Amino acid sequence: YCMPHWPGQIPENWRRLFFGALGHGMQIVNLFEFRPVHAAYTENHCSNPETYRTILRSFRELGQFEDIIQSGRKRPAKAALWFSETADIWGDNDGSFTAGKRTLYSAIIHQGTPLDFVVEAGNLKNYRVLFLADAHVSRRDSEAIGAWVKAGGTLFATAGAGMFDELNRPNILLRGMLGVTHVGLDAPASSFVGMVKQELPFAVPVDEIAGESDSTPVYGVRSRVKLAGAKVQLKFKSGSPALTLHTQGRGQAHYAAFLPGLTYFAPGTPKVPVDRGTTAQASAHLIPTRFDTRIAKLLQFANAANPVKCSEPLVEANIIDSSKGNVVILSNWSGGGVKALEVSLPPDLAKKKITVASGAAFKNDGNKVTLDLNVADALILR
């Protein structure tokens, strides 16, 4: 579903989401109800001429590289975010953990680190970094994750992650891997965050991470742990560890006793009235662009960096590979147009012939393409 309903969805956001979905491997798109209000048979409709123009233009652009999309696949990432049925059974994504996981995903993407989703630890061999946000991990998967870390992987766990197994027993394997012992979770109602833009601006910090000159508030959940081999990297003002590091074999395991994504997004979510207006300034369409720099540095893992590098960090770049060619999908989340965006291509793409889906003028300097990017576009390489 990439729905263009209006009022409710503005054209530029539809285009951004459409190209973003293509970059993540979409091959079938459903516009659902795409008729004016007087002809629609549901409460969903589109009565905005500009939306029709935007969709027509976007589909015509897609026609230039649809063969690549239909026969291709998104290039595998070097970092992954953990999902599992075990966590679903125990409701690990309830409460603030849901928003925490969504914002963590976005925060990692913003650091130029593409993410795959994995649901079985046996599929970790091609990854260098694994992000874990689920409290419950099966013993089988815990053993596989542990072996992967010792072989050189980097594990990054957030508040409460990996503390229990599939039977809700203490997860001795992952607690030992992380080097911490679980004491408890604090999730006060005053700090709850479900919808980020709606509730994060009004959430009361559950604690603060101490700093040399200032402190960093944390929201939603705080985990209380005792050290069991790990070393403290950061502390809460309350005195308990906020971030730890434990070396295991050739790898390492980080434990963040909070939800980094919520702290990362906090500066970009202003206290504004919640509304579903039809302009880019309405809270429903507001795109956060100011983020916590301390958390940004914390989530930067160079060994899992994107092979495509953009001069604007808030432009997301995804590669679709096919025997018929390649396409680099560019989705602009910076809140405005980007002049002279520089896109550095990996060696396997740098020598190919380049065209731009929108027809925008560009400069090709071998492995670097420079162009003006509005909302979204695609570099077609054949």
XYZ file of C-alpha atoms in Angstrom:
382
model
C 0.000 0.000 0.000
C 1.305 3.424 -0.998
C -1.847 5.443 -0.525
C -2.399 8.885 -2.097
C -5.651 9.752 -0.289
C -6.371 13.459 -0.003
C -7.156 15.193 2.267
C -4.693 13.286 4.416
C -1.637 12.678 2.255
C 0.197 15.491 0.509
C 1.737 14.829 -2.934
C 5.375 15.308 -1.936
C 5.110 12.813 0.908
C 3.437 10.290 -1.378
C 6.348 10.577 -3.815
C 8.867 10.251 -0.990
C 7.177 7.116 0.342
C 6.717 5.645 -3.145
C 10.392 5.956 -4.084
C 11.418 4.852 -0.602
C 9.355 1.688 -0.999
C 10.959 1.015 -4.394
C 14.355 1.338 -2.753
C 13.386 -1.275 -0.192
C 12.322 -3.795 -2.816
C 8.664 -3.020 -3.609
C 7.567 -4.745 -6.828
C 3.766 -4.438 -6.563
C 2.130 -1.156 -5.603
C -1.490 -0.750 -4.506
C -2.949 2.768 -4.558
C -6.167 1.360 -3.037
C -8.968 3.896 -3.658
C -7.738 6.367 -6.256
C -10.803 8.301 -7.414
C -12.394 11.655 -6.559
C -14.772 11.810 -3.624
C -17.917 11.740 -5.792
C -16.840 8.422 -7.404
C -15.149 6.648 -4.492
C -16.875 3.722 -2.789
C -15.013 4.024 0.550
C -14.069 6.825 2.920
C -10.717 6.974 1.098
C -10.509 9.137 -1.988
C -8.319 11.668 -3.739
C -9.672 15.061 -4.740
C -6.397 16.876 -5.324
C -5.294 17.470 -8.956
C -1.644 17.869 -7.924
C -1.672 14.354 -6.459
C -2.782 12.941 -9.822
C -0.004 14.852 -11.569
C 2.599 13.640 -9.046
C 1.567 10.000 -9.392
C 1.465 10.138 -13.203
C 4.926 11.691 -13.307
C 6.313 9.166 -10.789
C 4.943 6.152 -12.657
C 6.318 7.473 -15.953
C 9.729 7.799 -14.294
C 9.422 4.248 -12.927
C 8.823 3.047 -16.487
C 12.457 3.844 -17.287
C 13.786 1.311 -14.770
C 10.827 -0.968 -14.040
C 12.630 -3.909 -15.650
C 15.405 -3.518 -13.069
C 12.911 -3.306 -10.204
C 10.901 -6.337 -11.321
C 13.912 -8.577 -11.901
C 16.120 -7.169 -9.139
C 16.614 -7.261 -5.394
C 17.734 -4.739 -2.823
C 21.471 -5.040 -2.224
C 22.039 -6.877 1.087
C 23.163 -4.729 4.022
C 25.992 -5.392 6.470
C 23.832 -4.542 9.481
C 20.563 -6.076 10.610
C 17.716 -5.410 13.038
C 16.383 -8.427 14.934
C 12.761 -9.588 14.757
C 11.373 -12.909 15.976
C 8.213 -14.857 16.708
C 9.448 -15.309 20.274
C 9.268 -11.558 20.819
C 5.826 -11.385 19.197
C 4.500 -14.095 21.523
C 5.656 -12.213 24.605
C 4.528 -8.767 23.382
C 8.024 -7.296 23.414
C 6.965 -4.514 21.072
C 4.202 -3.207 23.335
C 4.295 0.143 25.140
C 7.158 2.528 24.392
C 9.187 -0.330 22.889
C 7.201 -0.017 19.645
C 8.155 3.625 19.095
C 11.628 2.855 20.380
C 12.170 0.244 17.682
C 10.764 2.403 14.874
C 12.906 5.389 15.822
C 15.976 3.182 16.281
C 15.541 1.946 12.711
C 15.330 5.514 11.359
C 18.259 6.697 13.481
C 20.495 3.925 12.122
C 19.463 4.676 8.526
C 20.320 8.342 9.102
C 23.903 7.342 9.946
C 24.382 5.885 6.470
C 23.906 2.296 7.650
C 21.442 0.262 5.563
C 19.487 -2.304 7.569
C 18.089 -5.719 6.801
C 15.625 -7.570 9.023
C 16.581 -11.004 10.352
C 14.338 -13.472 12.155
C 16.718 -16.402 12.638
C 20.245 -16.152 14.016
C 21.460 -18.804 11.586
C 21.308 -16.116 8.888
C 23.876 -13.800 10.521
C 27.006 -14.946 8.732
C 26.985 -12.101 6.185
C 26.356 -9.347 8.750
C 28.837 -7.324 10.774
C 26.426 -5.554 13.146
C 23.217 -6.781 14.789
C 20.780 -4.487 16.598
C 18.636 -6.228 19.204
C 15.596 -4.570 20.807
C 13.516 -7.614 21.825
C 13.442 -8.790 25.449
C 12.860 -12.451 24.572
C 15.273 -14.446 22.400
C 15.109 -18.227 22.133
C 17.994 -20.267 23.540
C 18.712 -21.659 20.076
C 19.041 -18.177 18.596
C 20.944 -16.920 21.644
C 23.575 -19.608 21.112
C 23.884 -18.654 17.441
C 24.139 -14.929 18.246
C 26.806 -15.680 20.850
C 28.867 -17.709 18.388
C 28.506 -14.956 15.778
C 29.774 -12.290 18.237
C 32.766 -14.395 19.260
C 33.620 -14.822 15.577
C 33.861 -11.025 15.172
C 30.313 -9.636 15.099
C 29.140 -6.506 16.893
C 25.941 -6.762 18.943
C 24.072 -3.612 20.015
C 21.227 -4.266 22.465
C 18.784 -1.698 23.853
C 16.811 -1.533 27.112
C 15.809 -4.992 28.309
C 16.907 -6.705 25.094
C 17.928 -10.333 25.312
C 17.237 -10.646 29.029
C 14.804 -13.593 28.750
C 14.440 -16.760 26.700
C 11.405 -18.237 24.945
C 10.015 -19.573 28.242
C 10.471 -16.215 30.005
C 13.397 -17.563 31.999
C 16.540 -15.500 32.546
C 18.550 -15.674 29.332
C 21.886 -16.711 30.796
C 23.488 -16.922 27.360
C 22.806 -13.343 26.237
C 23.234 -11.844 29.691
C 26.670 -13.415 29.755
C 27.384 -12.202 26.229
C 26.389 -8.641 27.159
C 28.173 -8.847 30.501
C 25.242 -7.501 32.528
C 22.675 -8.862 34.970
C 19.058 -7.712 34.710
C 17.667 -5.906 37.764
C 14.498 -4.276 36.429
C 12.786 -1.990 33.912
C 11.318 1.403 34.708
C 8.558 2.554 32.343
C 6.513 5.285 34.066
C 3.255 6.344 32.424
C 4.470 9.954 32.324
C 7.266 8.921 29.956
C 5.220 6.681 27.638
C 5.662 7.242 23.898
C 3.397 5.514 21.402
C 3.154 7.978 18.512
C 6.457 9.808 18.283
C 5.463 13.235 16.974
C 2.320 13.249 19.103
C 3.622 12.044 22.473
C 7.416 12.359 22.615
C 7.341 16.190 22.935
C 5.244 15.856 26.110
C 6.952 12.818 27.645
C 8.764 13.320 30.953
C 12.353 11.974 30.871
C 12.732 8.788 32.885
C 16.404 9.606 33.535
C 19.355 11.465 32.042
C 22.707 10.300 30.740
C 25.432 12.216 32.537
C 27.897 14.231 30.459
C 30.927 16.405 31.036
C 29.086 19.661 30.351
C 25.454 18.640 29.916
C 23.141 15.660 30.188
C 21.039 13.723 27.678
C 17.428 12.832 28.603
C 16.051 9.352 27.960
C 12.383 8.530 27.443
C 9.943 5.670 27.661
C 12.024 3.017 29.395
C 15.123 2.775 31.566
C 16.785 -0.553 32.248
C 18.558 -1.185 35.546
C 21.437 -3.644 35.324
C 24.452 -4.763 37.324
C 27.818 -5.328 35.732
C 28.841 -8.939 35.152
C 32.004 -8.443 33.134
C 31.062 -5.452 30.989
C 32.729 -2.055 31.279
C 30.737 1.152 31.765
C 30.876 3.614 28.871
C 28.157 6.018 30.049
C 26.213 6.439 33.300
C 22.752 7.700 34.198
C 22.473 10.554 36.651
C 20.798 8.032 38.949
C 24.138 6.201 39.030
C 23.315 2.986 37.147
C 25.046 2.059 33.851
C 23.553 3.689 30.748
C 25.892 2.111 28.185
C 28.249 -0.831 28.591
C 30.741 -2.684 26.416
C 31.752 -6.328 26.713
C 34.435 -7.920 24.543
C 33.822 -11.540 23.561
C 36.308 -13.425 21.399
C 36.936 -11.315 18.297
C 33.659 -9.414 18.701
C 31.957 -7.065 21.116
C 28.561 -6.483 22.683
C 27.107 -3.082 23.569
C 24.188 -2.684 25.982
C 22.259 0.616 25.991
C 19.988 0.645 29.045
C 17.518 3.005 27.331
C 15.743 3.496 23.994
C 18.266 5.439 21.866
C 15.793 6.165 19.065
C 13.498 8.215 21.295
C 16.367 10.336 22.592
C 17.632 10.757 19.030
C 14.268 12.077 17.803
C 13.461 14.305 20.779
C 15.061 17.543 19.451
C 13.120 17.224 16.175
C 9.632 16.812 17.629
C 8.292 20.235 18.657
C 5.279 20.807 20.870
C 2.703 21.648 18.222
C -1.035 20.906 17.991
C -1.805 17.462 16.610
C -3.645 17.843 13.312
C -4.101 16.148 9.959
C -3.853 19.230 7.782
C -3.009 19.245 4.083
C 0.236 21.216 4.169
C 3.821 20.230 4.859
C 3.664 22.320 8.041
C 0.859 20.245 9.591
C 2.020 17.931 12.376
C 0.850 14.869 10.434
C 3.330 15.676 7.643
C 6.102 17.288 9.664
C 9.447 15.606 8.934
C 11.864 15.794 11.888
C 15.282 17.053 10.827
C 16.995 17.960 14.141
C 18.405 15.026 16.069
C 20.533 14.290 19.117
C 24.174 14.304 17.982
C 25.365 12.215 20.932
C 23.094 9.340 19.953
C 23.999 9.789 16.296
C 27.687 9.187 17.088
C 26.751 6.210 19.244
C 25.008 4.512 16.305
C 27.734 5.001 13.715
C 29.314 1.689 12.750
C 31.753 2.272 9.887
C 32.129 -1.454 9.193
C 28.490 -1.559 8.061
C 28.417 1.681 6.066
C 26.407 2.178 2.903
C 28.421 1.578 -0.299
C 26.611 4.684 -1.630
C 27.497 7.854 0.257
C 25.494 11.090 0.057
C 26.777 14.535 1.030
C 23.447 15.142 2.827
C 23.076 12.558 5.648
C 19.278 12.731 5.535
C 19.140 11.501 1.951
C 18.593 7.747 2.046
C 20.209 5.766 -0.781
C 19.305 2.179 -1.651
C 20.678 0.003 -4.453
C 18.543 -2.404 -6.461
C 20.675 -4.913 -8.365
C 19.544 -6.839 -11.435
C 21.087 -8.600 -14.398
C 19.458 -5.854 -16.474
C 21.161 -3.001 -14.623
C 21.162 -1.207 -11.308
C 19.220 1.658 -9.803
C 20.088 3.876 -6.854
C 16.906 5.183 -5.223
C 17.341 8.542 -3.477
C 14.765 9.548 -0.831
C 15.157 13.015 0.645
C 14.235 13.262 4.355
C 16.045 16.549 4.982
C 12.880 18.659 4.991
C 13.754 20.630 1.863
C 15.423 20.429 -1.525
C 19.143 19.646 -1.626
C 21.247 21.687 -4.018
C 24.320 20.052 -5.551
C 23.857 16.745 -3.759
C 26.965 14.600 -4.165
C 26.370 10.867 -4.510
C 29.505 8.700 -4.343
C 29.042 5.341 -6.067
C 30.784 2.040 -5.286
C 33.376 0.810 -7.830
C 31.038 -1.752 -9.400
C 28.617 1.011 -10.420
C 30.989 3.894 -11.163
C 31.785 2.815 -14.739
C 28.212 2.305 -15.895
C 26.175 4.699 -18.029
C 24.003 6.918 -15.826
C 20.641 8.537 -16.439
C 18.372 10.293 -13.933
C 14.750 9.195 -13.785
C 13.343 12.713 -13.392
C 15.446 14.070 -16.232
C 17.240 16.457 -13.864
C 20.614 17.783 -14.969
C 23.585 16.066 -13.341
C 27.369 16.003 -13.406
C 29.241 12.711 -13.516
C 32.814 12.722 -12.225
C 33.515 9.023 -12.489
C 32.508 7.683 -9.100
C 30.635 10.825 -8.003
C 27.337 12.151 -9.339
C 26.181 15.685 -8.496
C 22.574 16.786 -8.927
C 19.843 18.883 -7.347
C 17.417 16.641 -5.431
C 13.906 17.724 -4.575
C 11.820 14.988 -2.907
C 13.045 11.757 -4.483
C 14.728 10.502 -7.620
C 16.581 7.540 -9.083
C 19.967 7.057 -10.725
C 19.638 4.449 -13.466
C 22.845 2.566 -14.277
C 23.173 0.248 -17.273
